[in-house]
């Protein structure tokens, strides 16, 4: 079986002006040079082989996998699973590498920070960045925030890896990494002083001997000076080198960087890259020793890190159901205990008509069950603050959490719908609603209940579930237990989405989807009040939705949902399903597979010898072009044939143009971001050693563009007890008027912000938010901070998400977190540079 993870990344092509790219090990592959991603992946794989070999030896097992350049995610996962006597996660191992690599690449956006790249002999600040970052990684792991830990780790790895390319450590004849960079208690000895001359000019383009002999003899540490705009540097100092470095034309000319084999010291590129791999492995070992093997496996994505969250309505009208809600919730928890799919954490949020919260988060299943059992209904029967409770959960839960909402009434806070959609899109968490009091349910119960849900109120919940790739299920007191089977399906490991569609208003339509041999446990969900459907296999066999057990599968009906479990035999090929309904309906096809598709928005930065990018935590602009970066990892051969933006609630598509940029990497150009919400669909060929099969994947989470731009400039560090002011800008090219502003963070820290800004047509406005971490906040705590702007009387909303670290140390580099801010900030100087 082919084991793959397909990673599709939105690359939003920079509009008119691009900041110059900081020089470093490359991001996109060029010639035979090693990139930052390849260096990081090699270190991850080699370190895991070391760890798993030690485990195997301790358990008296054989471990024969050698450490070499031929390691793959698949071979390491299989060998490690044998060592641990359990199947370790392949897809999330790939995901951990990708997440780390994305934040690694984003460091190149910090163009003028010498510390982030060890330029200009800035060793002290560079080391501080690394040690502070490592401390923050350890705190994030302790707090079970593994995505945050990977994000920080990627940035730390970039700086650490750049040391070996930008300094003369390799030229000094060093054979081991410089351990003092990750250990703050060790001294940084023998640094070249500010007035010590370190280089002479290269002879033409030959820079092999441009470092002064006395520097090498005395083992003095130096690095190249770099600036893309100005040629000045201290007398006698080495330059970084390259056409982008203006200092390299000043005596002494040339440079000493080893970023790729064509660099001034490219003859040492392989040695520098190998040293960077070993240094990254040393860093990973330091983290493993500090956190323990289990948490280290979770950081690396080889152990379960999923979060199960319940948002429960406790108003009085739910009293008839609350005992069953408790039983079902506890049954789900117990069904996963002691298995490889046991969640690493549980979250509980209550809400009623007056309040919501307190959020309870724990990794102790027994304690969580006690909290569930302590729930009781209030006296009120009014609509509850459902969206407030859900928004709190989305804000505080880790990304990609599974969230289940139990309620029997409409939401009184419907004004938060756009904010909830934005948080779902940003976190990629999946939300499923279990509605115990819908119109259709009441008609079947033939009882009069105190609260009711109209079709429009139900549609709000269906819309939010569909945005997230979840479900909306009508249940009664007697059928709630049947929903347990559906909930169990939705939190299954390695779950992938093959197809998802919604039709509102309804229309009769035929849908098709591809099933590959790598898929198992394929399930078709049809949700709606009156859908009539027929399923067709690749061989022409059909089964009506009215047949509970037929030739193609078994059908379970729970309220308004029909679940079709396909029989395991003869699934491969193109399937079809025809659906007709008098009311809106949703279709979703899922399965279990090591083949997965992930999507991230990022910004391309062009410059130097290749392109770089940083993840963009905001919505793209409607009508502008975009580019997908598609990276296929974990398999020997995959061909991507189609990448489409598919209308989430319709049949319109935007086609992409695919260009291969590496053995398993592709760029897909999209002419425009559409006005409608969309999902991303990818089709291709899996080229196994024995067969070639077609496959299809789709993003479970919807995306949408915006005509609003939100930009923010921030420090990367905030101090405990000290208010941090963050300036932001909201701009639009459409209507003038009031724009509602909201701000929130995942730590629950105090935050103040203006309630609205006034924009003129095609104009912009500035505002400021203030975040204050409590004085007792642990240094190294990571904060995810979101600023939203929504057009009054419109559904158009955009946001920007910032990552901050609480630290008692001073911020080393205060820069543009939002790349849009960077583009504006560097407008003049980039033009100045290009003109020269």
CSV table of C-alpha atoms in Angstrom, one decimal, residues 19-24 102-119 122 129 151-152 154-156 158-159 162 166 226-228 605 612-614 712-717 802-805 811-819 822 825-826:
chain,number,residue,atom,x,y,z
A,19,UNK,CA,10.2,42.6,0.0
A,20,UNK,CA,13.6,41.2,-0.7
A,21,UNK,CA,14.2,37.7,0.5
A,22,UNK,CA,16.7,37.0,3.3
A,23,UNK,CA,19.4,34.7,2.1
A,24,UNK,CA,19.5,31.2,3.7
A,102,UNK,CA,6.1,26.0,7.0
A,103,UNK,CA,7.1,28.1,10.0
A,104,UNK,CA,10.7,27.4,9.1
A,105,UNK,CA,10.2,29.0,5.7
A,106,UNK,CA,8.4,32.0,7.2
A,107,UNK,CA,11.6,33.2,8.9
A,108,UNK,CA,12.9,34.4,5.6
A,109,UNK,CA,10.3,37.1,5.7
A,110,UNK,CA,12.2,38.7,8.5
A,111,UNK,CA,14.5,40.3,6.0
A,112,UNK,CA,16.4,42.8,8.1
A,113,UNK,CA,16.7,40.7,11.3
A,114,UNK,CA,20.4,39.8,11.6
A,115,UNK,CA,19.7,37.6,14.6
A,116,UNK,CA,17.3,35.3,12.8
A,117,UNK,CA,19.9,34.5,10.2
A,118,UNK,CA,23.2,34.9,12.2
A,119,UNK,CA,24.2,37.7,9.8
A,122,UNK,CA,25.1,38.8,15.5
A,129,UNK,CA,16.5,33.6,19.8
A,151,UNK,CA,5.4,26.4,14.8
A,152,UNK,CA,8.0,27.7,17.3
A,154,UNK,CA,10.3,25.5,12.9
A,155,UNK,CA,11.4,29.1,13.4
A,156,UNK,CA,14.1,28.0,15.8
A,158,UNK,CA,15.7,27.9,10.6
A,159,UNK,CA,17.9,30.2,12.7
A,162,UNK,CA,21.4,29.3,9.1
A,166,UNK,CA,26.3,31.9,7.2
A,226,UNK,CA,24.2,41.2,4.5
A,227,UNK,CA,22.0,44.1,3.3
A,228,UNK,CA,19.8,44.1,0.2
A,605,UNK,CA,8.2,36.2,-1.6
A,612,UNK,CA,10.2,31.6,-0.3
A,613,UNK,CA,6.9,31.8,1.5
A,614,UNK,CA,5.3,32.3,4.9
A,712,UNK,CA,-1.3,43.9,11.9
A,713,UNK,CA,2.2,44.7,13.0
A,714,UNK,CA,3.4,43.1,16.2
A,715,UNK,CA,6.3,42.1,18.3
A,716,UNK,CA,6.9,38.4,18.6
A,717,UNK,CA,7.2,38.7,22.4
A,802,UNK,CA,-0.9,36.6,15.3
A,803,UNK,CA,1.4,34.3,17.2
A,804,UNK,CA,3.0,35.8,20.3
A,805,UNK,CA,5.2,34.3,23.1
A,811,UNK,CA,12.0,41.2,22.1
A,812,UNK,CA,14.9,40.7,19.8
A,813,UNK,CA,13.2,41.7,16.6
A,814,UNK,CA,10.0,43.6,16.3
A,815,UNK,CA,8.7,43.1,12.8
A,816,UNK,CA,5.8,42.7,10.4
A,817,UNK,CA,3.8,39.7,11.4
A,818,UNK,CA,1.3,40.2,8.6
A,819,UNK,CA,3.1,40.0,5.3
A,822,UNK,CA,5.6,44.1,5.4
A,825,UNK,CA,6.2,49.0,5.0
A,826,UNK,CA,8.9,48.0,2.4
